[in-house]
CSV table of C-alpha atoms in Angstrom, one decimal:
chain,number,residue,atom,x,y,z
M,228,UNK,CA,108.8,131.4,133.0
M,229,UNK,CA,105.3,132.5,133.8
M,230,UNK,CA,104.9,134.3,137.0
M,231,UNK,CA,102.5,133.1,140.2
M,232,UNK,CA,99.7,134.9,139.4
M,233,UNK,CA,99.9,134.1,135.9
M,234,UNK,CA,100.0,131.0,136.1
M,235,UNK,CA,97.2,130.7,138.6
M,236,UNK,CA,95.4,132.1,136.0
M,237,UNK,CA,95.5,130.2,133.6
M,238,UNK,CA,95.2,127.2,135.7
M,239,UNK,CA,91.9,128.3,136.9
M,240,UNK,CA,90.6,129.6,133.3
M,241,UNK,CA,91.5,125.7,132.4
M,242,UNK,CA,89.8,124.0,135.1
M,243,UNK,CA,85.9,123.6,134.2
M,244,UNK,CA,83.0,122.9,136.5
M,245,UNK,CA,81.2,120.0,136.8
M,246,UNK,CA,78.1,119.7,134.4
M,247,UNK,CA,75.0,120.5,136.6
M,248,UNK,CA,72.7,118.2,135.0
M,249,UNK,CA,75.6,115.3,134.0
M,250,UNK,CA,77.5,115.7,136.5
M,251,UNK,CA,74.4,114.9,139.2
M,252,UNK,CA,73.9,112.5,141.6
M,253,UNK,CA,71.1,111.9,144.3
M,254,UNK,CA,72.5,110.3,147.6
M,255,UNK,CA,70.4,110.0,151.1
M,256,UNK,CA,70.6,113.1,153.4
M,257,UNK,CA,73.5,111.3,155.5
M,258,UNK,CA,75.4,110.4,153.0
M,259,UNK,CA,75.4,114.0,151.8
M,260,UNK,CA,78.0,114.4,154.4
M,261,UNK,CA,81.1,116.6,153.0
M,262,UNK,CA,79.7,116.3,149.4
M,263,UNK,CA,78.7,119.6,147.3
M,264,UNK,CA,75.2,120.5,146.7
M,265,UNK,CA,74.2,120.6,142.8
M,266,UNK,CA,70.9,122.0,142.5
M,267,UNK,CA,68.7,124.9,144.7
M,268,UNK,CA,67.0,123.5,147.5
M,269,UNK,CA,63.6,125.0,148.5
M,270,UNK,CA,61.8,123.8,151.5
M,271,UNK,CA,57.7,123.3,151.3
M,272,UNK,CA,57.6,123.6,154.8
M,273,UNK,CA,57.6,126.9,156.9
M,274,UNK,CA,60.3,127.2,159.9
M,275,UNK,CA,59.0,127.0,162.9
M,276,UNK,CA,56.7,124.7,161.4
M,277,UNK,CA,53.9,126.5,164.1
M,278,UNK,CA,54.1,129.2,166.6
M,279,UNK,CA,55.6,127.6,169.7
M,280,UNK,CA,57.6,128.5,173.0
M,281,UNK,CA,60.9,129.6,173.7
M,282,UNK,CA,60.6,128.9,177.3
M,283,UNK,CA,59.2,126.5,180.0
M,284,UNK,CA,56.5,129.1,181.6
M,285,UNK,CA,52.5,129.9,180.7
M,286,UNK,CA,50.9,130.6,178.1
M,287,UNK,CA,48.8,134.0,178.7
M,288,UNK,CA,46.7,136.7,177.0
M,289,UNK,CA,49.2,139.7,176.9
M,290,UNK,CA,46.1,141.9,178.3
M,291,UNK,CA,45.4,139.8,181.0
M,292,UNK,CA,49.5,140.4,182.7
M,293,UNK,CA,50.7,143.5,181.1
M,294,UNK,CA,50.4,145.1,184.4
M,295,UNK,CA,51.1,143.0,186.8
M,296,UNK,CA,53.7,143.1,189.2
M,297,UNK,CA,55.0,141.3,192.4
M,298,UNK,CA,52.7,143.5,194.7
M,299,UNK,CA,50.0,143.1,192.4
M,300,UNK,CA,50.1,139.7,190.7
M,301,UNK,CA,47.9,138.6,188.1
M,302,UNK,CA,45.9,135.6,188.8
M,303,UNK,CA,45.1,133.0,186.2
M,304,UNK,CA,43.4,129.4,186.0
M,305,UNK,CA,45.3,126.9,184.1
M,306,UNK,CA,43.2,125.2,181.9
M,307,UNK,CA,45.8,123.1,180.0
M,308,UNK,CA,49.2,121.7,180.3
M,309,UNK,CA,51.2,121.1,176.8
M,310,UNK,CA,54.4,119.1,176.6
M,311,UNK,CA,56.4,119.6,173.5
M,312,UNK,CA,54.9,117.5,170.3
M,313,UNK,CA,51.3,117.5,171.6
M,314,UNK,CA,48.8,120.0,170.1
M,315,UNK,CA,47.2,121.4,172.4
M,316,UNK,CA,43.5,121.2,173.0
M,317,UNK,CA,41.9,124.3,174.7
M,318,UNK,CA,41.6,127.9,173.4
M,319,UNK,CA,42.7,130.3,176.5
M,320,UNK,CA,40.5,132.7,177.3
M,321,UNK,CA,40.3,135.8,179.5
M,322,UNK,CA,41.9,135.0,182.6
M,323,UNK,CA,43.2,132.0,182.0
M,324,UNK,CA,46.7,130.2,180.9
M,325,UNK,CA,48.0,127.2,179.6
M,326,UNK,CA,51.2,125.1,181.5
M,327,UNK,CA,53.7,125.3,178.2
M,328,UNK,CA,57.3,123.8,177.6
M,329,UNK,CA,60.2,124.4,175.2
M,330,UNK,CA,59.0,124.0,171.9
M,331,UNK,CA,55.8,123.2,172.3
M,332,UNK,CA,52.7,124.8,170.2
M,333,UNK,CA,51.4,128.0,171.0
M,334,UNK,CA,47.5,127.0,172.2
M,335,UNK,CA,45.0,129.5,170.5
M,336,UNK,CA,44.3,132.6,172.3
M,337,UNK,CA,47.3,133.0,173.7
M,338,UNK,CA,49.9,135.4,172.6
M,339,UNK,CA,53.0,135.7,175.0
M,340,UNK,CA,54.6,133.4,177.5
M,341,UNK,CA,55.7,134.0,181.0
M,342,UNK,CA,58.6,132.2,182.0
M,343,UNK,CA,57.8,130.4,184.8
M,344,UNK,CA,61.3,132.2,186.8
M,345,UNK,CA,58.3,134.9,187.1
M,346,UNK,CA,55.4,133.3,188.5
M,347,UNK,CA,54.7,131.2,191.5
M,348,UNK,CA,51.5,128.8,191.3
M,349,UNK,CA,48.8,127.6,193.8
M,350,UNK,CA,46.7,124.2,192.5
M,351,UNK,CA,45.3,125.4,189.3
M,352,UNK,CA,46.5,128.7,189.9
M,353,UNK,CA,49.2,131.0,188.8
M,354,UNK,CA,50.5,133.8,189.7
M,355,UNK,CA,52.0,136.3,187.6
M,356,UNK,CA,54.5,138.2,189.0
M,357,UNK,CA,56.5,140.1,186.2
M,358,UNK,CA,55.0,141.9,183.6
M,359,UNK,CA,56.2,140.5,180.0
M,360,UNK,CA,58.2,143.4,178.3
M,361,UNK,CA,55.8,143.4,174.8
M,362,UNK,CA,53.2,140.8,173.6
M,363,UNK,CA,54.5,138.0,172.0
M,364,UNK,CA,57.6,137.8,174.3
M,365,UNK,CA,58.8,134.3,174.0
M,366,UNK,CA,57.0,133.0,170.8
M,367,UNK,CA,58.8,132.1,168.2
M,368,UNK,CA,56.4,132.1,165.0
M,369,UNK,CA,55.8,130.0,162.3
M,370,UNK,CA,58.2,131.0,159.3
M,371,UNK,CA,59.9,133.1,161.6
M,372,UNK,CA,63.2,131.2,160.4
M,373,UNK,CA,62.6,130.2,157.0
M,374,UNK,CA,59.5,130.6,154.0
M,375,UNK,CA,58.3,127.7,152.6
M,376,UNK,CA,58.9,128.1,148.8
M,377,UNK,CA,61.9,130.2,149.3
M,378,UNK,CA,65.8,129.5,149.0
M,379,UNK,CA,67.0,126.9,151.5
M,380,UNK,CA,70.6,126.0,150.1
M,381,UNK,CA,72.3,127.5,147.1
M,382,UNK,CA,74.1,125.3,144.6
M,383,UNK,CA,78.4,124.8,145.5
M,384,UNK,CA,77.4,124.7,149.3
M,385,UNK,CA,79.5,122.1,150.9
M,386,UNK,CA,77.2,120.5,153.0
M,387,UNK,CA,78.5,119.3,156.4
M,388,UNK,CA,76.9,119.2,159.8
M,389,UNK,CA,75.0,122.4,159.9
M,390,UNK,CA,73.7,122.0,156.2
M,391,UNK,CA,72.8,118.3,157.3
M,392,UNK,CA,70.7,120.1,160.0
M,393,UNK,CA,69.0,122.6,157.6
M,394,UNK,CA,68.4,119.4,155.5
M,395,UNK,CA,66.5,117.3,157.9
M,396,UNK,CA,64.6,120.0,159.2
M,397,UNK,CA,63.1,120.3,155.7
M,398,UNK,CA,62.4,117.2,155.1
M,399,UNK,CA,64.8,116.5,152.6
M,400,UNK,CA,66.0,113.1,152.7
M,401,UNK,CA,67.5,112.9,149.0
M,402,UNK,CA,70.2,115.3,148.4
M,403,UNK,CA,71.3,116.2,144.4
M,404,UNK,CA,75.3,117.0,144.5
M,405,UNK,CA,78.0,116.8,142.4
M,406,UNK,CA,79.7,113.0,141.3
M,407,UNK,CA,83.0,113.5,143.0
M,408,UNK,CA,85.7,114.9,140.5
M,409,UNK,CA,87.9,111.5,139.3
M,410,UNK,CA,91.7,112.5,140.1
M,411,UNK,CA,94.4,109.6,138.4
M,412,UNK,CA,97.8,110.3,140.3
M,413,UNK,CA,101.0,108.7,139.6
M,414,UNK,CA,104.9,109.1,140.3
M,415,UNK,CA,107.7,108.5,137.7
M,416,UNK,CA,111.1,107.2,138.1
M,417,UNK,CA,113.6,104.4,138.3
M,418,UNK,CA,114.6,105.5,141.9
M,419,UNK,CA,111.2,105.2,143.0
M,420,UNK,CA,110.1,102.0,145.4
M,421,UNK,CA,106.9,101.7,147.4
M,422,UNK,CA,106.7,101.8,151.5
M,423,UNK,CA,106.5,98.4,151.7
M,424,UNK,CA,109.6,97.4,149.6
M,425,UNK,CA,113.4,97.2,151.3
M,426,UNK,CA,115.3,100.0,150.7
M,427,UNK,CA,118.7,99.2,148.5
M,428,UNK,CA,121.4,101.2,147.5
M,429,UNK,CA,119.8,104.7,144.8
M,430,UNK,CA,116.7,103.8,145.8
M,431,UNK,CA,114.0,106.3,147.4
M,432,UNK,CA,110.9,105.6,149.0
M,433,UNK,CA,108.1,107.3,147.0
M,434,UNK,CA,106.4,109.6,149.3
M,435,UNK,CA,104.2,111.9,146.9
M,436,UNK,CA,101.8,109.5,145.9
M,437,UNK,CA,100.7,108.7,149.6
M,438,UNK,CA,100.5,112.2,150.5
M,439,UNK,CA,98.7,113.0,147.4
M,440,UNK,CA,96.2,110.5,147.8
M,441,UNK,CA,95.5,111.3,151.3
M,442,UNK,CA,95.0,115.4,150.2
M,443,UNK,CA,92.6,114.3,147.2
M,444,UNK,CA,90.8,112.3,149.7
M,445,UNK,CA,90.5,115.1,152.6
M,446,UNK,CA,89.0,117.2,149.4
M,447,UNK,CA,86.3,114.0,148.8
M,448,UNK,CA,88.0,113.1,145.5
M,449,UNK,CA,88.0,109.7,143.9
M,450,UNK,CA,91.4,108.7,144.1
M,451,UNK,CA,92.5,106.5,141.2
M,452,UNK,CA,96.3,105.5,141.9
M,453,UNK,CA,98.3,104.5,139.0
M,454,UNK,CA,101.7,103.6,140.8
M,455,UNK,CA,105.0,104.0,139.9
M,456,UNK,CA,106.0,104.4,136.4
M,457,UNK,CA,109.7,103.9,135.5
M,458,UNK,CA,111.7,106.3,133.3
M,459,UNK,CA,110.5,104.4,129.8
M,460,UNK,CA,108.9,106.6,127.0
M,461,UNK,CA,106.5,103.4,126.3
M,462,UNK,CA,105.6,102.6,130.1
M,463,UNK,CA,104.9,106.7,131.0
M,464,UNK,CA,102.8,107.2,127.4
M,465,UNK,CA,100.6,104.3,128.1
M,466,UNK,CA,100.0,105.5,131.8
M,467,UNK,CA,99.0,108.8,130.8
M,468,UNK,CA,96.3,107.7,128.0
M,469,UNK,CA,95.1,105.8,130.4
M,470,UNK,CA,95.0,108.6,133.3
M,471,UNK,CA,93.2,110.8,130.5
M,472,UNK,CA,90.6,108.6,129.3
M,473,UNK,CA,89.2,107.7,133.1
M,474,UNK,CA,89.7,110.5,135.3
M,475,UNK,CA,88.8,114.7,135.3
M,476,UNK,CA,92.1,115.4,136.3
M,477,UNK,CA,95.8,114.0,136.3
M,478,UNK,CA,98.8,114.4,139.1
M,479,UNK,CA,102.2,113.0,138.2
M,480,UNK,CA,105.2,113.7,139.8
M,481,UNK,CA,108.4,113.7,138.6
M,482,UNK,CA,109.7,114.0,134.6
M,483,UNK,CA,108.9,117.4,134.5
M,484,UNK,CA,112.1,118.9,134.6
M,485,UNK,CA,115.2,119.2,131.5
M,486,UNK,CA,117.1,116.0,132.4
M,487,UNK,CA,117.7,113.2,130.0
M,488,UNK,CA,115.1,111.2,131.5
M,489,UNK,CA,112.2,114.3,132.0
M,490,UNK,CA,110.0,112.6,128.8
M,491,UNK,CA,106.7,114.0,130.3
M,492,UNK,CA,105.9,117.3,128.1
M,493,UNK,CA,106.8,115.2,124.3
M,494,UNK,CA,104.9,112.6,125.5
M,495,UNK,CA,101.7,115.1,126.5
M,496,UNK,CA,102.5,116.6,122.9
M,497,UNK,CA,102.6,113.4,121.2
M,498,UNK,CA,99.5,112.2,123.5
M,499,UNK,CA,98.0,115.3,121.4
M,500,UNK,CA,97.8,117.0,124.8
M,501,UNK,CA,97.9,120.8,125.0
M,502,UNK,CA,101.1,122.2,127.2
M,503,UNK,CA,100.0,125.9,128.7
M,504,UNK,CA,102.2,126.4,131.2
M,505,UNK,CA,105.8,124.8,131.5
M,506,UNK,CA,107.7,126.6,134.5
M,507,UNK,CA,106.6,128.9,137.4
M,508,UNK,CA,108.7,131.3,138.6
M,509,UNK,CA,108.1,129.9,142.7
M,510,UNK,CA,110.2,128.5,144.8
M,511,UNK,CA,110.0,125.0,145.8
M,512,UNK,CA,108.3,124.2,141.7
M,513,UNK,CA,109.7,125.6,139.3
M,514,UNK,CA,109.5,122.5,137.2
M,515,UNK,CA,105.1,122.4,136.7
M,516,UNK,CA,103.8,121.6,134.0
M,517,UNK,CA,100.0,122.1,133.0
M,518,UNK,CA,98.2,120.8,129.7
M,519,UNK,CA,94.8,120.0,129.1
M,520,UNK,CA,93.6,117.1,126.7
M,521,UNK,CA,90.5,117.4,124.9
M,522,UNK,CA,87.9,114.8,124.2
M,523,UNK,CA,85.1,114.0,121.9
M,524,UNK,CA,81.6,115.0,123.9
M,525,UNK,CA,79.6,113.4,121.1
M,526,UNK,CA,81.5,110.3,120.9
M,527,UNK,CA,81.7,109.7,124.6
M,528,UNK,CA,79.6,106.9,125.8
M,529,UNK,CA,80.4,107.7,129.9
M,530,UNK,CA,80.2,110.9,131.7
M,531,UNK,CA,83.9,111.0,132.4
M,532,UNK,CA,84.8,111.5,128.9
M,533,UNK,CA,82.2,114.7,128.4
M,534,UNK,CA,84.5,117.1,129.7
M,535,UNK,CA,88.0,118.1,128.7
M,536,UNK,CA,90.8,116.5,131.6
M,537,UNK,CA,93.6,119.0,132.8
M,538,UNK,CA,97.1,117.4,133.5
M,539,UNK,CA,99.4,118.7,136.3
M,540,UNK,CA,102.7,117.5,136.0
M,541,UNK,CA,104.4,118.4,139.2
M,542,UNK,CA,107.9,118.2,140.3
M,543,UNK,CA,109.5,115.1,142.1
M,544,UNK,CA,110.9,116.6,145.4
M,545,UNK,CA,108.3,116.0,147.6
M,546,UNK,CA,108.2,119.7,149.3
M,547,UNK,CA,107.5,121.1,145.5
M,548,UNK,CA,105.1,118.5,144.5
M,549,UNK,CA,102.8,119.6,147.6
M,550,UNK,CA,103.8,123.5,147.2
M,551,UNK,CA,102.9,123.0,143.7
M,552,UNK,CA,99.8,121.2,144.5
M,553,UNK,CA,98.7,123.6,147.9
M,554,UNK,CA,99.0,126.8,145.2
M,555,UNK,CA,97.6,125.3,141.7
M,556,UNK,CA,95.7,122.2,142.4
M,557,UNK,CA,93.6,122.6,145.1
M,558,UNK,CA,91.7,125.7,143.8
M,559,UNK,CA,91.5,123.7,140.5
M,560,UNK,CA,90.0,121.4,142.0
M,561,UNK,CA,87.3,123.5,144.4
M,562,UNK,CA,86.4,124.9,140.9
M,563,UNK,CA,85.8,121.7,139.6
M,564,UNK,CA,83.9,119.9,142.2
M,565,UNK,CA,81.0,122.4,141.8
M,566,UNK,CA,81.7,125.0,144.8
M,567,UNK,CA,80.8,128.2,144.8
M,568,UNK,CA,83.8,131.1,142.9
M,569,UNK,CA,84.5,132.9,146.2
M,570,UNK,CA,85.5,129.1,147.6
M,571,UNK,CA,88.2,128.7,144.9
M,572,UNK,CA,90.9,129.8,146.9
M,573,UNK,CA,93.3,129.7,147.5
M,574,UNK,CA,93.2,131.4,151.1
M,575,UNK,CA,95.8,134.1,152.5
M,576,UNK,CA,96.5,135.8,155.7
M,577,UNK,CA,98.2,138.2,156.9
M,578,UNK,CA,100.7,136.8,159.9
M,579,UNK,CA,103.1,138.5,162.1
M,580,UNK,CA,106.5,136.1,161.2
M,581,UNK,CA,108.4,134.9,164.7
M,582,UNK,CA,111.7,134.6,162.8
M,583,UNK,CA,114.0,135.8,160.2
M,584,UNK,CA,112.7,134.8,156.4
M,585,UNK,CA,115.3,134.9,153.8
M,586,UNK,CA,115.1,133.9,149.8
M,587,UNK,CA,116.9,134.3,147.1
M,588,UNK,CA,114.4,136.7,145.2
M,589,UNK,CA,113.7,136.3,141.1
M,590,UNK,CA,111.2,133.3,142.6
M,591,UNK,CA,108.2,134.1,144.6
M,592,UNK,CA,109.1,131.8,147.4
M,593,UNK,CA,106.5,129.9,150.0
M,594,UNK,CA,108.2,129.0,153.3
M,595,UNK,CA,106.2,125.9,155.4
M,596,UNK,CA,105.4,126.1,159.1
M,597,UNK,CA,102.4,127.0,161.8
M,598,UNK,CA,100.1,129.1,161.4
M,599,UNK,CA,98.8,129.8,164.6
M,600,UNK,CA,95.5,132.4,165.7
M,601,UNK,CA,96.8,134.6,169.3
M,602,UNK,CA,94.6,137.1,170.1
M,603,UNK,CA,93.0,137.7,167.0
M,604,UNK,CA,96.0,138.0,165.4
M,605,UNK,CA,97.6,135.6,163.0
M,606,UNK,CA,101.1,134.4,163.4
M,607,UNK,CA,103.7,132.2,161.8
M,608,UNK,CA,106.4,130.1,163.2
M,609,UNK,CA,108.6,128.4,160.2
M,610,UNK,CA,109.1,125.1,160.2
M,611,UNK,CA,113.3,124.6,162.0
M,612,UNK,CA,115.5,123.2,160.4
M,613,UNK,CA,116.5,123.6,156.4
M,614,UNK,CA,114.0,124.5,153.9
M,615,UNK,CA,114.8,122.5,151.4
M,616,UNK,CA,112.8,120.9,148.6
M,617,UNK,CA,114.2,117.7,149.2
M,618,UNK,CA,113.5,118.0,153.1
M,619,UNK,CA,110.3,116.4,154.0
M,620,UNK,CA,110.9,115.9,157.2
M,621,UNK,CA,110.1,119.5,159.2
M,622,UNK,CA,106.6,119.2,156.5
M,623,UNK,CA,104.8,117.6,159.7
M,624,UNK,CA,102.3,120.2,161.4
M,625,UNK,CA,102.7,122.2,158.8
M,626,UNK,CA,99.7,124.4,158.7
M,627,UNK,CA,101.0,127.4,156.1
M,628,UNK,CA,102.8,128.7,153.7
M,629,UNK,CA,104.2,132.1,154.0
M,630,UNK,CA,105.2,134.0,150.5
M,631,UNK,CA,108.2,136.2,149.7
M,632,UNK,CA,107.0,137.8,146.8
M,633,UNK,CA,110.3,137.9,143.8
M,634,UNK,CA,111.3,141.2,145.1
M,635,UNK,CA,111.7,140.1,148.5
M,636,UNK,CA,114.6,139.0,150.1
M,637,UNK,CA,113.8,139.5,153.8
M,638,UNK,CA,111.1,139.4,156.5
M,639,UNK,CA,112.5,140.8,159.7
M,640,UNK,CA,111.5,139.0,163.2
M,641,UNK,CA,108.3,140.6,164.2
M,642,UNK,CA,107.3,141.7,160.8
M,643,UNK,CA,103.5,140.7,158.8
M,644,UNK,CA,103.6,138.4,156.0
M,645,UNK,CA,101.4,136.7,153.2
M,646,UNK,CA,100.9,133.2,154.3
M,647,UNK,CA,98.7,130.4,152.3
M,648,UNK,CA,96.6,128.5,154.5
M,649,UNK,CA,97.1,124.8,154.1
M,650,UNK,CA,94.8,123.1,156.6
């Protein structure tokens, strides 16, 4: 029985990126929305496109005001009044100044802007009463921001609204990210009915592939769901050659474990699939199975089939199947997708703990509940009632995970934990 760590390990060594040139698609800027950049963007336009103004105030010449005061005002004719998105048309010269708004362009001549708090104006007059601090005092210059020609966005950058921003401002209206990674999940087991069927006697409602799909599609996977697969060798072998040939990545739950009807692992051998890892030492899921299946990148006609798919066979209880998923999965996944190493995850804290935690030890164990930010300090409430892994119930709000490591028996009321964030 492989340890957390371990285990995490070898998931991650198993789970390979998305090809940067086969794996590439070009969408339009808003529909860029949550996907994953693929390829360097470099602007050809500097930011501020021109020098322009910070402030509604005038344009001056910083020698014509430096010493100016309240007592002694500077007096200047205004030649020119420029609104934002009009060029303006007059060069100021000695003595004079330009009327200016909030991002408009800087008129030639001028150098600095007085904001108009510090002036008071008479017809085409103004009069300065505060001397700016330094020339150029409320100019923002062209390329102050950003270089034309330089790096705008780095490949694995998740774009959302601020990287939409960035986007538009350069003018770039076609985005290159990553396909989104295929993900085929299905749940095994006689027991098992859908939502929508009644409910009779040994029968239980299969929860783990609705909150599976729902997970997959907060992390912008394509979702392929494959149902519910009863406890038959035939039915389960021909549901996982097909998961294998038409996704990056498998999820079943259930079958993993040493009952008379677990057939998942001799059907991944038999399927030619490759088992690495077979039980975790954590507690919820022990039962996880990993295996990867590899396929022919010279025979493959699609760019599905040019990379190798990895297979997570999790366990059935619902509480391990999302433990299980939370811990190995989802960093699988982030590496993937295309983002960036130090995105992987998975994330930890460090949480002062509002009640008693208690395990078993031998089994790193995760514990669910809130994870909560007071003060700048993290803190974690566990979820009341039993923690059980066949106890879905108390899941709702969770928001973290704390971790007993195996040596740990007992976190005391008041004392810091480990705790995965979830959400």
């Amino acid at each position: 029985m492989l340890s957390v760590k371990e285990a995490e390990s070898i998931v991650l060594n198993l789970a390979q990126p998305l090809d940067s040139q086969q794996d590439v698609e070009t969408v339009d800027l808003l529909a860029a929305s949550g996907r994953i950049l693929a390829a360097p963007v470099t602007g050809s336009l500097d930011f501020p496109y021109w020098d322009n103004s910070a402030m509604d105030g005038y344009a001056v010449r910083f020698t014509d005001v430096e010493n100016c005061s309240a007592e002694k005002p500077a007096v200047l004719e205004i030649v020119e009044e420029i609104p934002a998105g009009y060029p303006p048309q007059i060069t100021v010269q000695s003595g004079q100044a330009a009327r200016i708004f909030t991002g408009a362009m800087m008129p030639d001549g001028a150098d600095t802007v007085v904001m108009q708090e510090d002036t008071r104006r008479e017809g085409d007059r103004i009069f300065i009463l505060v001397s700016p601090e330094k020339p150029q005092a409320f100019v923002r210059h062209k390329g102050a921001f950003y270089q034309a020609g330089t790096p705008l966005l780095t490949p694995g950058t998740v774009i959302n609204a601020p990287e939409i921003a960035v986007l538009a401002t350069a003018q770039c209206i076609q985005v290159p990210v990553y396909r989104r990674v295929r993900v085929a999940i299905f749940s095994t087991g006689d027991e098992l009915i859908s939502p929508e069927q009644p409910l009779a006697s040994g029968k239980l409602v299969d929860s783990n592939q609705y909150a599976l799909t729902v997970l997959l599609a907060q992390m912008g996977c394509e979702v392929i769901r494959l149902g519910i697969i009863p406890d038959n060798e035939n039915a389960l072998k021909k549901a996982i050659a097909q998961a294998v040939l038409t996704a990056d990545l498998v999820l079943s739950t259930g079958g993993v474990s040493v009952g008379d009807y677990d057939y998942i692992e001799q059907i991944l051998a038999d399927l030619q699939g490759k088992v690495h890892i077979s039980s975790v030492a954590i507690k919820p899921g022990k039962p996880l199975t990993v295996a990867t299946f590899k396929r022919d990148k010279q025979a493959s006609t699609s760019p599905i089939l040019s990379s190798d798919c990895l297979y997570f066979g999790l366990p059935g209880n619902p509480v391990s199947a999302l433990v299980c998923c939370w811990r190995f999965v989802v960093p699988a996944l982030r590496k993937i997708a295309g983002l960036g190493a130090d995105a992987w995850g998975p994330e930890f804290v460090t949480a002062r703990c509002h009640a008693e935690l208690r395990s078993h030890g031998k089994r790193e164990t995760y514990v669910w509940g809130k994870l909560h930010l007071v003060a700048g300090v993290w803190e974690f409430e566990p979820a009341s009632g039993s923690q059980n892994s066949a106890n879905l119930i108390n899941l709702a709000h969770t928001t973290g995970l704390a971790v007993l490591s195996a040596s740990e028996t007992r976190i005391s009321p008041g004392e810091f934990v480990e705790v995965l964030k979830v959400s």
